[in-house]
Amino acid sequence: MSQETKKSKKKDAKKEKITQVQNNVKEVVDANKNDKPKYGPSISFPYQRVWSRCVLIVGVLFIVWYNSKQGKEIQLAKQKDILKSAEEWLAINGMSLGSSDGGVTILDLHSGALSKGSKFINIYELEGKDKIFNAADFAIYKVVKTKIQHAIAHNFGVDVDKIYLTKPTFFSQMNNVPAKTIHDEYWHPHIDKETYEYFHYTSLLYLNDFDRDFEGGKFMFINKNNVNSTVEPRKGRVLMFTSGSENLHAVEKIRSGTRYALTISFTCNMNKAISDPSYRNILK
Ligand SMILES: O=C(O)CCC(=O)C(=O)O
Ligand SMILES: [Fe+2]
């Protein structure tokens, strides 16, 4: 065989191979063409990617907004409207004059009783009692109390003039010092009306922040199935509930730090009403 014949044979073989490959590719393309989408032709439109991203973002924003509306928190007033810093208020309110041996210190604003050691002292009988509070402190208390009274009336559908401030109304300070008496054991489930007969509506104004100023110390509602719903104390947050057996509750043990709250409660029994604690009264 001549050299030329050999070359042309090689060329022919190559051509044949290329045609074969091309045919194979065509077959695959044809096969794909016949492979119709299962659920009909897919929809496409201009700027499809941009639009689909916009829809996704709006969807996520909607979910975030919707969930934020789901909380049962009602804003009564901005913290800065009514509250000084908790520390400032507590420093002047006389709590610093006491301190119980157990983990709980109480200052009753109506009677002046303050836990000290294993007893109570009366800060309204102390020398210099007029320096512990001033008129502005009581004015703040009155504003806070009145706002809460209106909020309770509104949310529980009662007439604002038919609920009355009742005693005790007190500051509480809680920490993780081991309890000395049963009164220091705030973590037991209880019903306020059993402790305080004339309470019909309990409210708590929290003065500092869970997870920042203290750990533990969440408020827990305990229902019949032993399932808890919890409230995390936060400065300026108000919790209100009816004081009967429908609201069994406890406070989770404090693990560290100090927790401050103010209890303001209302009764429907006008014979058990108390007047607002006032500067004038403590000067008597
Ligand atoms: O401080 C709290 O969150 C609740 C205290 C309490 O339940 C009470 O004093 O009866
Ligand atoms: Fe309670």
PDB file of C-alpha atoms and ligand atoms in Angstrom:
ATOM      1  CA  MET A   1       0.000   0.000   0.000  1.00  0.00           C
ATOM      2  CA  SER A   2       1.314   3.372  -0.968  1.00  0.00           C
ATOM      3  CA  GLN A   3       1.999   6.029   1.599  1.00  0.00           C
ATOM      4  CA  GLU A   4      -0.782   8.211   0.161  1.00  0.00           C
ATOM      5  CA  THR A   5      -3.445   5.512   0.265  1.00  0.00           C
ATOM      6  CA  LYS A   6      -2.534   4.873   3.920  1.00  0.00           C
ATOM      7  CA  LYS A   7      -2.972   8.586   4.778  1.00  0.00           C
ATOM      8  CA  SER A   8      -6.357   8.864   3.025  1.00  0.00           C
ATOM      9  CA  LYS A   9      -7.598   5.716   4.833  1.00  0.00           C
ATOM     10  CA  LYS A  10      -6.566   7.228   8.184  1.00  0.00           C
ATOM     11  CA  LYS A  11      -8.402  10.481   7.300  1.00  0.00           C
ATOM     12  CA  ASP A  12     -11.564   8.566   6.364  1.00  0.00           C
ATOM     13  CA  ALA A  13     -11.467   6.679   9.695  1.00  0.00           C
ATOM     14  CA  LYS A  14     -11.118   9.959  11.614  1.00  0.00           C
ATOM     15  CA  LYS A  15     -14.039  11.534   9.729  1.00  0.00           C
ATOM     16  CA  GLU A  16     -16.203   8.529  10.482  1.00  0.00           C
ATOM     17  CA  LYS A  17     -15.395   8.782  14.193  1.00  0.00           C
ATOM     18  CA  ILE A  18     -16.266  12.504  14.308  1.00  0.00           C
ATOM     19  CA  THR A  19     -19.611  11.895  12.552  1.00  0.00           C
ATOM     20  CA  GLN A  20     -20.376   9.118  15.028  1.00  0.00           C
ATOM     21  CA  VAL A  21     -19.678  11.396  18.036  1.00  0.00           C
ATOM     22  CA  GLN A  22     -21.776  14.176  16.484  1.00  0.00           C
ATOM     23  CA  ASN A  23     -24.654  11.752  15.994  1.00  0.00           C
ATOM     24  CA  ASN A  24     -24.405  10.615  19.614  1.00  0.00           C
ATOM     25  CA  VAL A  25     -24.533  14.213  20.864  1.00  0.00           C
ATOM     26  CA  LYS A  26     -27.555  14.939  18.676  1.00  0.00           C
ATOM     27  CA  GLU A  27     -29.296  11.904  20.082  1.00  0.00           C
ATOM     28  CA  VAL A  28     -28.715  13.106  23.652  1.00  0.00           C
ATOM     29  CA  VAL A  29     -29.982  16.600  22.764  1.00  0.00           C
ATOM     30  CA  ASP A  30     -33.048  15.126  21.091  1.00  0.00           C
ATOM     31  CA  ALA A  31     -33.651  12.898  24.072  1.00  0.00           C
ATOM     32  CA  ASN A  32     -33.506  15.937  26.398  1.00  0.00           C
ATOM     33  CA  LYS A  33     -35.875  17.813  24.119  1.00  0.00           C
ATOM     34  CA  ASN A  34     -38.405  15.040  24.545  1.00  0.00           C
ATOM     35  CA  ASP A  35     -37.872  15.008  28.316  1.00  0.00           C
ATOM     36  CA  LYS A  36     -40.778  17.366  29.111  1.00  0.00           C
ATOM     37  CA  PRO A  37     -41.080  18.739  32.707  1.00  0.00           C
ATOM     38  CA  LYS A  38     -43.400  16.620  34.783  1.00  0.00           C
ATOM     39  CA  TYR A  39     -45.616  19.536  35.876  1.00  0.00           C
ATOM     40  CA  GLY A  40     -45.842  21.429  32.595  1.00  0.00           C
ATOM     41  CA  PRO A  41     -43.495  24.057  31.197  1.00  0.00           C
ATOM     42  CA  SER A  42     -41.666  26.082  33.835  1.00  0.00           C
ATOM     43  CA  ILE A  43     -42.672  29.735  34.007  1.00  0.00           C
ATOM     44  CA  SER A  44     -40.061  32.306  33.285  1.00  0.00           C
ATOM     45  CA  PHE A  45     -40.276  36.090  33.169  1.00  0.00           C
ATOM     46  CA  PRO A  46     -37.888  39.051  32.958  1.00  0.00           C
ATOM     47  CA  TYR A  47     -35.713  39.701  36.040  1.00  0.00           C
ATOM     48  CA  GLN A  48     -36.903  36.412  37.460  1.00  0.00           C
ATOM     49  CA  ARG A  49     -34.033  36.208  39.994  1.00  0.00           C
ATOM     50  CA  VAL A  50     -34.509  39.748  41.262  1.00  0.00           C
ATOM     51  CA  TRP A  51     -38.235  39.258  41.702  1.00  0.00           C
ATOM     52  CA  SER A  52     -37.911  35.913  43.454  1.00  0.00           C
ATOM     53  CA  ARG A  53     -35.388  37.397  45.881  1.00  0.00           C
ATOM     54  CA  CYS A  54     -37.664  40.355  46.605  1.00  0.00           C
ATOM     55  CA  VAL A  55     -40.541  37.993  47.368  1.00  0.00           C
ATOM     56  CA  LEU A  56     -38.296  35.961  49.692  1.00  0.00           C
ATOM     57  CA  ILE A  57     -37.094  39.057  51.582  1.00  0.00           C
ATOM     58  CA  VAL A  58     -40.626  40.446  51.967  1.00  0.00           C
ATOM     59  CA  GLY A  59     -41.758  37.016  53.212  1.00  0.00           C
ATOM     60  CA  VAL A  60     -39.014  36.866  55.847  1.00  0.00           C
ATOM     61  CA  LEU A  61     -39.755  40.444  56.978  1.00  0.00           C
ATOM     62  CA  PHE A  62     -43.447  39.592  57.260  1.00  0.00           C
ATOM     63  CA  ILE A  63     -42.736  36.533  59.423  1.00  0.00           C
ATOM     64  CA  VAL A  64     -40.462  38.574  61.715  1.00  0.00           C
ATOM     65  CA  TRP A  65     -43.089  41.336  62.013  1.00  0.00           C
ATOM     66  CA  TYR A  66     -45.910  38.859  62.603  1.00  0.00           C
ATOM     67  CA  ASN A  67     -44.006  37.047  65.357  1.00  0.00           C
ATOM     68  CA  SER A  68     -43.085  40.275  67.074  1.00  0.00           C
ATOM     69  CA  LYS A  69     -46.825  41.063  67.276  1.00  0.00           C
ATOM     70  CA  GLN A  70     -47.523  37.730  68.933  1.00  0.00           C
ATOM     71  CA  GLY A  71     -45.921  38.631  72.324  1.00  0.00           C
ATOM     72  CA  LYS A  72     -48.377  39.361  75.127  1.00  0.00           C
ATOM     73  CA  GLU A  73     -46.420  42.405  76.153  1.00  0.00           C
ATOM     74  CA  ILE A  74     -48.280  45.715  76.178  1.00  0.00           C
ATOM     75  CA  GLN A  75     -46.329  48.906  76.289  1.00  0.00           C
ATOM     76  CA  LEU A  76     -47.755  51.193  78.972  1.00  0.00           C
ATOM     77  CA  ALA A  77     -45.137  53.870  78.866  1.00  0.00           C
ATOM     78  CA  LYS A  78     -41.568  54.158  77.792  1.00  0.00           C
ATOM     79  CA  GLN A  79     -39.198  53.329  80.635  1.00  0.00           C
ATOM     80  CA  LYS A  80     -37.544  56.699  80.485  1.00  0.00           C
ATOM     81  CA  ASP A  81     -40.913  58.440  80.872  1.00  0.00           C
ATOM     82  CA  ILE A  82     -41.489  57.130  84.338  1.00  0.00           C
ATOM     83  CA  LEU A  83     -38.445  55.405  85.728  1.00  0.00           C
ATOM     84  CA  LYS A  84     -35.250  56.774  86.977  1.00  0.00           C
ATOM     85  CA  SER A  85     -32.485  54.242  86.829  1.00  0.00           C
ATOM     86  CA  ALA A  86     -33.480  51.458  89.176  1.00  0.00           C
ATOM     87  CA  GLU A  87     -30.238  51.813  91.072  1.00  0.00           C
ATOM     88  CA  GLU A  88     -30.881  55.518  91.639  1.00  0.00           C
ATOM     89  CA  TRP A  89     -34.385  54.891  92.906  1.00  0.00           C
ATOM     90  CA  LEU A  90     -33.365  52.017  95.105  1.00  0.00           C
ATOM     91  CA  ALA A  91     -30.447  53.899  96.591  1.00  0.00           C
ATOM     92  CA  ILE A  92     -32.745  56.670  97.741  1.00  0.00           C
ATOM     93  CA  ASN A  93     -35.708  54.512  98.607  1.00  0.00           C
ATOM     94  CA  GLY A  94     -34.114  53.151 101.701  1.00  0.00           C
ATOM     95  CA  MET A  95     -33.570  49.559 100.641  1.00  0.00           C
ATOM     96  CA  SER A  96     -29.894  50.109 101.269  1.00  0.00           C
ATOM     97  CA  LEU A  97     -30.674  50.722 104.960  1.00  0.00           C
ATOM     98  CA  GLY A  98     -31.745  47.137 105.393  1.00  0.00           C
ATOM     99  CA  SER A  99     -30.816  43.716 104.029  1.00  0.00           C
ATOM    100  CA  SER A 100     -32.173  40.470 105.227  1.00  0.00           C
ATOM    101  CA  ASP A 101     -30.032  37.507 106.322  1.00  0.00           C
ATOM    102  CA  GLY A 102     -31.867  35.347 103.775  1.00  0.00           C
ATOM    103  CA  GLY A 103     -32.060  36.042 100.068  1.00  0.00           C
ATOM    104  CA  VAL A 104     -35.092  38.371 100.141  1.00  0.00           C
ATOM    105  CA  THR A 105     -35.300  41.968 101.383  1.00  0.00           C
ATOM    106  CA  ILE A 106     -38.675  43.713 101.413  1.00  0.00           C
ATOM    107  CA  LEU A 107     -39.468  47.384 101.842  1.00  0.00           C
ATOM    108  CA  ASP A 108     -43.170  48.028 102.400  1.00  0.00           C
ATOM    109  CA  LEU A 109     -43.906  51.563 101.229  1.00  0.00           C
ATOM    110  CA  HIS A 110     -47.206  51.774 103.087  1.00  0.00           C
ATOM    111  CA  SER A 111     -46.000  50.796 106.568  1.00  0.00           C
ATOM    112  CA  GLY A 112     -42.285  51.557 106.195  1.00  0.00           C
ATOM    113  CA  ALA A 113     -41.319  47.981 107.228  1.00  0.00           C
ATOM    114  CA  LEU A 114     -37.894  46.988 105.929  1.00  0.00           C
ATOM    115  CA  SER A 115     -36.179  43.607 106.401  1.00  0.00           C
ATOM    116  CA  LYS A 116     -32.967  43.883 108.356  1.00  0.00           C
ATOM    117  CA  GLY A 117     -31.058  40.828 109.503  1.00  0.00           C
ATOM    118  CA  SER A 118     -33.728  38.437 110.699  1.00  0.00           C
ATOM    119  CA  LYS A 119     -36.216  41.189 111.676  1.00  0.00           C
ATOM    120  CA  PHE A 120     -37.990  44.241 110.322  1.00  0.00           C
ATOM    121  CA  ILE A 121     -37.261  47.870 111.138  1.00  0.00           C
ATOM    122  CA  ASN A 122     -39.551  50.791 110.353  1.00  0.00           C
ATOM    123  CA  ILE A 123     -37.786  53.306 108.151  1.00  0.00           C
ATOM    124  CA  TYR A 124     -40.556  55.871 108.749  1.00  0.00           C
ATOM    125  CA  GLU A 125     -39.526  55.922 112.405  1.00  0.00           C
ATOM    126  CA  LEU A 126     -35.859  56.477 111.754  1.00  0.00           C
ATOM    127  CA  GLU A 127     -34.053  59.686 112.529  1.00  0.00           C
ATOM    128  CA  GLY A 128     -33.608  61.449 109.171  1.00  0.00           C
ATOM    129  CA  LYS A 129     -36.559  59.636 107.603  1.00  0.00           C
ATOM    130  CA  ASP A 130     -37.292  62.766 105.541  1.00  0.00           C
ATOM    131  CA  LYS A 131     -33.927  62.313 103.807  1.00  0.00           C
ATOM    132  CA  ILE A 132     -34.652  58.770 102.633  1.00  0.00           C
ATOM    133  CA  PHE A 133     -37.375  59.794 100.207  1.00  0.00           C
ATOM    134  CA  ASN A 134     -38.440  63.077  98.768  1.00  0.00           C
ATOM    135  CA  ALA A 135     -41.778  64.244  97.395  1.00  0.00           C
ATOM    136  CA  ALA A 136     -40.675  63.480  93.811  1.00  0.00           C
ATOM    137  CA  ASP A 137     -40.126  59.792  94.664  1.00  0.00           C
ATOM    138  CA  PHE A 138     -43.699  59.462  95.873  1.00  0.00           C
ATOM    139  CA  ALA A 139     -44.926  61.379  92.835  1.00  0.00           C
ATOM    140  CA  ILE A 140     -43.215  58.798  90.600  1.00  0.00           C
ATOM    141  CA  TYR A 141     -44.828  56.007  92.585  1.00  0.00           C
ATOM    142  CA  LYS A 142     -48.235  57.638  92.079  1.00  0.00           C
ATOM    143  CA  VAL A 143     -47.744  58.025  88.317  1.00  0.00           C
ATOM    144  CA  VAL A 144     -46.639  54.396  88.016  1.00  0.00           C
ATOM    145  CA  LYS A 145     -49.537  53.167  90.156  1.00  0.00           C
ATOM    146  CA  THR A 146     -52.111  55.172  88.219  1.00  0.00           C
ATOM    147  CA  LYS A 147     -50.827  53.916  84.844  1.00  0.00           C
ATOM    148  CA  ILE A 148     -50.959  50.340  86.056  1.00  0.00           C
ATOM    149  CA  GLN A 149     -54.444  50.826  87.530  1.00  0.00           C
ATOM    150  CA  HIS A 150     -55.696  52.041  84.139  1.00  0.00           C
ATOM    151  CA  ALA A 151     -53.961  49.202  82.336  1.00  0.00           C
ATOM    152  CA  ILE A 152     -55.563  46.634  84.650  1.00  0.00           C
ATOM    153  CA  ALA A 153     -58.991  48.241  84.217  1.00  0.00           C
ATOM    154  CA  HIS A 154     -58.568  48.244  80.448  1.00  0.00           C
ATOM    155  CA  ASN A 155     -57.167  44.734  80.071  1.00  0.00           C
ATOM    156  CA  PHE A 156     -59.435  42.986  82.559  1.00  0.00           C
ATOM    157  CA  GLY A 157     -62.547  44.979  81.659  1.00  0.00           C
ATOM    158  CA  VAL A 158     -63.153  46.501  85.084  1.00  0.00           C
ATOM    159  CA  ASP A 159     -64.066  50.025  85.998  1.00  0.00           C
ATOM    160  CA  VAL A 160     -60.944  51.983  86.934  1.00  0.00           C
ATOM    161  CA  ASP A 161     -62.791  53.568  89.849  1.00  0.00           C
ATOM    162  CA  LYS A 162     -63.792  50.201  91.267  1.00  0.00           C
ATOM    163  CA  ILE A 163     -60.296  48.881  91.930  1.00  0.00           C
ATOM    164  CA  TYR A 164     -58.301  50.238  94.829  1.00  0.00           C
ATOM    165  CA  LEU A 165     -54.655  50.165  95.787  1.00  0.00           C
ATOM    166  CA  THR A 166     -54.237  47.708  98.661  1.00  0.00           C
ATOM    167  CA  LYS A 167     -51.485  46.656 101.031  1.00  0.00           C
ATOM    168  CA  PRO A 168     -48.807  45.553 101.039  1.00  0.00           C
ATOM    169  CA  THR A 169     -47.164  47.527  98.243  1.00  0.00           C
ATOM    170  CA  PHE A 170     -43.480  46.842  98.410  1.00  0.00           C
ATOM    171  CA  PHE A 171     -40.051  46.788  96.813  1.00  0.00           C
ATOM    172  CA  SER A 172     -38.381  43.394  96.750  1.00  0.00           C
ATOM    173  CA  GLN A 173     -34.722  42.593  96.426  1.00  0.00           C
ATOM    174  CA  MET A 174     -33.715  38.995  95.741  1.00  0.00           C
ATOM    175  CA  ASN A 175     -30.343  37.326  95.461  1.00  0.00           C
ATOM    176  CA  ASN A 176     -28.827  33.871  95.818  1.00  0.00           C
ATOM    177  CA  VAL A 177     -27.950  34.110  99.535  1.00  0.00           C
ATOM    178  CA  PRO A 178     -29.276  30.886 101.164  1.00  0.00           C
ATOM    179  CA  ALA A 179     -32.760  31.270 102.640  1.00  0.00           C
ATOM    180  CA  LYS A 180     -33.053  31.664 106.423  1.00  0.00           C
ATOM    181  CA  THR A 181     -36.822  31.508 106.815  1.00  0.00           C
ATOM    182  CA  ILE A 182     -39.748  30.257 104.743  1.00  0.00           C
ATOM    183  CA  HIS A 183     -40.374  33.900 103.678  1.00  0.00           C
ATOM    184  CA  ASP A 184     -37.064  33.858 101.819  1.00  0.00           C
ATOM    185  CA  GLU A 185     -38.165  30.868  99.748  1.00  0.00           C
ATOM    186  CA  TYR A 186     -39.744  32.762  96.901  1.00  0.00           C
ATOM    187  CA  TRP A 187     -39.358  29.848  94.492  1.00  0.00           C
ATOM    188  CA  HIS A 188     -42.333  27.869  95.891  1.00  0.00           C
ATOM    189  CA  PRO A 189     -45.492  27.868  93.740  1.00  0.00           C
ATOM    190  CA  HIS A 190     -48.156  29.970  95.452  1.00  0.00           C
ATOM    191  CA  ILE A 191     -51.412  31.870  95.006  1.00  0.00           C
ATOM    192  CA  ASP A 192     -51.261  35.525  95.980  1.00  0.00           C
ATOM    193  CA  LYS A 193     -54.819  35.609  97.305  1.00  0.00           C
ATOM    194  CA  GLU A 194     -53.910  32.911  99.849  1.00  0.00           C
ATOM    195  CA  THR A 195     -51.036  35.044 101.135  1.00  0.00           C
ATOM    196  CA  TYR A 196     -52.795  38.396 100.812  1.00  0.00           C
ATOM    197  CA  GLU A 197     -56.528  37.885 101.245  1.00  0.00           C
ATOM    198  CA  TYR A 198     -57.678  41.143  99.661  1.00  0.00           C
ATOM    199  CA  PHE A 199     -55.555  41.058  96.508  1.00  0.00           C
ATOM    200  CA  HIS A 200     -57.669  40.803  93.350  1.00  0.00           C
ATOM    201  CA  TYR A 201     -55.117  42.039  90.826  1.00  0.00           C
ATOM    202  CA  THR A 202     -51.379  41.687  91.348  1.00  0.00           C
ATOM    203  CA  SER A 203     -48.911  43.736  89.356  1.00  0.00           C
ATOM    204  CA  LEU A 204     -45.152  43.699  89.327  1.00  0.00           C
ATOM    205  CA  LEU A 205     -42.988  46.441  87.947  1.00  0.00           C
ATOM    206  CA  TYR A 206     -39.531  45.095  87.254  1.00  0.00           C
ATOM    207  CA  LEU A 207     -36.663  47.430  88.004  1.00  0.00           C
ATOM    208  CA  ASN A 208     -33.728  45.662  86.429  1.00  0.00           C
ATOM    209  CA  ASP A 209     -32.889  43.157  83.741  1.00  0.00           C
ATOM    210  CA  PHE A 210     -32.882  39.387  83.606  1.00  0.00           C
ATOM    211  CA  ASP A 211     -29.609  38.014  82.170  1.00  0.00           C
ATOM    212  CA  ARG A 212     -27.856  41.364  82.564  1.00  0.00           C
ATOM    213  CA  ASP A 213     -28.196  42.302  86.247  1.00  0.00           C
ATOM    214  CA  PHE A 214     -28.987  38.789  87.475  1.00  0.00           C
ATOM    215  CA  GLU A 215     -29.267  35.197  86.263  1.00  0.00           C
ATOM    216  CA  GLY A 216     -32.276  32.996  87.008  1.00  0.00           C
ATOM    217  CA  GLY A 217     -35.203  34.849  88.622  1.00  0.00           C
ATOM    218  CA  LYS A 218     -37.724  34.397  85.800  1.00  0.00           C
ATOM    219  CA  PHE A 219     -41.361  34.669  86.823  1.00  0.00           C
ATOM    220  CA  MET A 220     -43.214  31.388  86.122  1.00  0.00           C
ATOM    221  CA  PHE A 221     -46.943  30.737  85.758  1.00  0.00           C
ATOM    222  CA  ILE A 222     -47.605  27.080  86.509  1.00  0.00           C
ATOM    223  CA  ASN A 223     -50.671  25.570  84.895  1.00  0.00           C
ATOM    224  CA  LYS A 224     -52.576  22.373  85.722  1.00  0.00           C
ATOM    225  CA  ASN A 225     -50.356  20.226  83.516  1.00  0.00           C
ATOM    226  CA  ASN A 226     -47.276  21.589  85.251  1.00  0.00           C
ATOM    227  CA  VAL A 227     -46.348  23.514  82.136  1.00  0.00           C
ATOM    228  CA  ASN A 228     -44.726  26.840  82.826  1.00  0.00           C
ATOM    229  CA  SER A 229     -45.047  30.074  80.940  1.00  0.00           C
ATOM    230  CA  THR A 230     -42.317  32.406  81.995  1.00  0.00           C
ATOM    231  CA  VAL A 231     -41.788  36.146  82.070  1.00  0.00           C
ATOM    232  CA  GLU A 232     -38.303  37.569  81.950  1.00  0.00           C
ATOM    233  CA  PRO A 233     -38.007  40.617  84.202  1.00  0.00           C
ATOM    234  CA  ARG A 234     -36.826  43.695  82.380  1.00  0.00           C
ATOM    235  CA  LYS A 235     -36.513  47.238  83.683  1.00  0.00           C
ATOM    236  CA  GLY A 236     -39.843  49.009  83.149  1.00  0.00           C
ATOM    237  CA  ARG A 237     -41.730  45.795  82.265  1.00  0.00           C
ATOM    238  CA  VAL A 238     -45.055  45.428  84.061  1.00  0.00           C
ATOM    239  CA  LEU A 239     -46.668  42.053  84.676  1.00  0.00           C
ATOM    240  CA  MET A 240     -50.303  41.985  85.798  1.00  0.00           C
ATOM    241  CA  PHE A 241     -52.557  39.075  86.606  1.00  0.00           C
ATOM    242  CA  THR A 242     -55.602  38.178  88.663  1.00  0.00           C
ATOM    243  CA  SER A 243     -54.521  37.056  92.124  1.00  0.00           C
ATOM    244  CA  GLY A 244     -56.610  33.864  92.482  1.00  0.00           C
ATOM    245  CA  SER A 245     -55.951  30.140  92.050  1.00  0.00           C
ATOM    246  CA  GLU A 246     -56.084  30.564  88.249  1.00  0.00           C
ATOM    247  CA  ASN A 247     -52.625  32.082  88.495  1.00  0.00           C
ATOM    248  CA  LEU A 248     -50.441  29.739  90.496  1.00  0.00           C
ATOM    249  CA  HIS A 249     -46.898  31.047  90.154  1.00  0.00           C
ATOM    250  CA  ALA A 250     -43.331  31.071  91.457  1.00  0.00           C
ATOM    251  CA  VAL A 251     -40.047  32.833  90.891  1.00  0.00           C
ATOM    252  CA  GLU A 252     -37.162  30.775  89.556  1.00  0.00           C
ATOM    253  CA  LYS A 253     -34.156  30.644  91.939  1.00  0.00           C
ATOM    254  CA  ILE A 254     -31.664  33.443  91.372  1.00  0.00           C
ATOM    255  CA  ARG A 255     -28.293  32.049  90.322  1.00  0.00           C
ATOM    256  CA  SER A 256     -26.297  35.274  90.510  1.00  0.00           C
ATOM    257  CA  GLY A 257     -26.751  39.026  90.846  1.00  0.00           C
ATOM    258  CA  THR A 258     -29.596  40.957  92.488  1.00  0.00           C
ATOM    259  CA  ARG A 259     -33.151  41.256  91.194  1.00  0.00           C
ATOM    260  CA  TYR A 260     -35.403  44.230  92.017  1.00  0.00           C
ATOM    261  CA  ALA A 261     -39.168  44.587  91.621  1.00  0.00           C
ATOM    262  CA  LEU A 262     -42.039  46.674  92.931  1.00  0.00           C
ATOM    263  CA  THR A 263     -45.356  45.005  93.802  1.00  0.00           C
ATOM    264  CA  ILE A 264     -48.479  47.139  93.344  1.00  0.00           C
ATOM    265  CA  SER A 265     -51.775  45.358  93.951  1.00  0.00           C
ATOM    266  CA  PHE A 266     -55.438  46.227  93.746  1.00  0.00           C
ATOM    267  CA  THR A 267     -58.576  45.076  95.522  1.00  0.00           C
ATOM    268  CA  CYS A 268     -62.235  45.368  94.595  1.00  0.00           C
ATOM    269  CA  ASN A 269     -63.091  45.739  98.280  1.00  0.00           C
ATOM    270  CA  MET A 270     -63.157  49.456  98.989  1.00  0.00           C
ATOM    271  CA  ASN A 271     -62.854  48.796 102.736  1.00  0.00           C
ATOM    272  CA  LYS A 272     -59.391  47.396 102.097  1.00  0.00           C
ATOM    273  CA  ALA A 273     -58.181  50.367 100.032  1.00  0.00           C
ATOM    274  CA  ILE A 274     -55.101  52.264 101.150  1.00  0.00           C
ATOM    275  CA  SER A 275     -54.111  55.780 100.216  1.00  0.00           C
ATOM    276  CA  ASP A 276     -51.011  56.305  98.073  1.00  0.00           C
ATOM    277  CA  PRO A 277     -47.829  56.316 100.135  1.00  0.00           C
ATOM    278  CA  SER A 278     -46.913  59.960 100.513  1.00  0.00           C
ATOM    279  CA  TYR A 279     -44.109  62.173 101.710  1.00  0.00           C
ATOM    280  CA  ARG A 280     -46.532  64.141 103.874  1.00  0.00           C
ATOM    281  CA  ASN A 281     -47.579  60.986 105.722  1.00  0.00           C
ATOM    282  CA  ILE A 282     -44.056  59.942 106.618  1.00  0.00           C
ATOM    283  CA  LEU A 283     -43.328  63.348 108.114  1.00  0.00           C
ATOM    284  CA  LYS A 284     -46.135  62.934 110.661  1.00  0.00           C
TER     285      LYS A 284
HETATM  286  O1  LIG B   1     -41.165  39.169  92.067  1.00  0.00           O
HETATM  287  C1  LIG B   1     -41.907  38.493  91.381  1.00  0.00           C
HETATM  288  O2  LIG B   1     -41.745  38.371  90.142  1.00  0.00           O
HETATM  289  C2  LIG B   1     -43.091  37.778  91.998  1.00  0.00           C
HETATM  290  C3  LIG B   1     -43.078  37.750  93.474  1.00  0.00           C
HETATM  291  C4  LIG B   1     -44.305  37.088  94.013  1.00  0.00           C
HETATM  292  O3  LIG B   1     -44.832  36.195  93.427  1.00  0.00           O
HETATM  293  C5  LIG B   1     -44.892  37.547  95.266  1.00  0.00           C
HETATM  294  O4  LIG B   1     -44.336  38.414  95.941  1.00  0.00           O
HETATM  295  O5  LIG B   1     -45.963  37.037  95.618  1.00  0.00           O
HETATM  296 FE    FE B   2     -46.798  35.939  94.173  1.00  0.00          FE
END
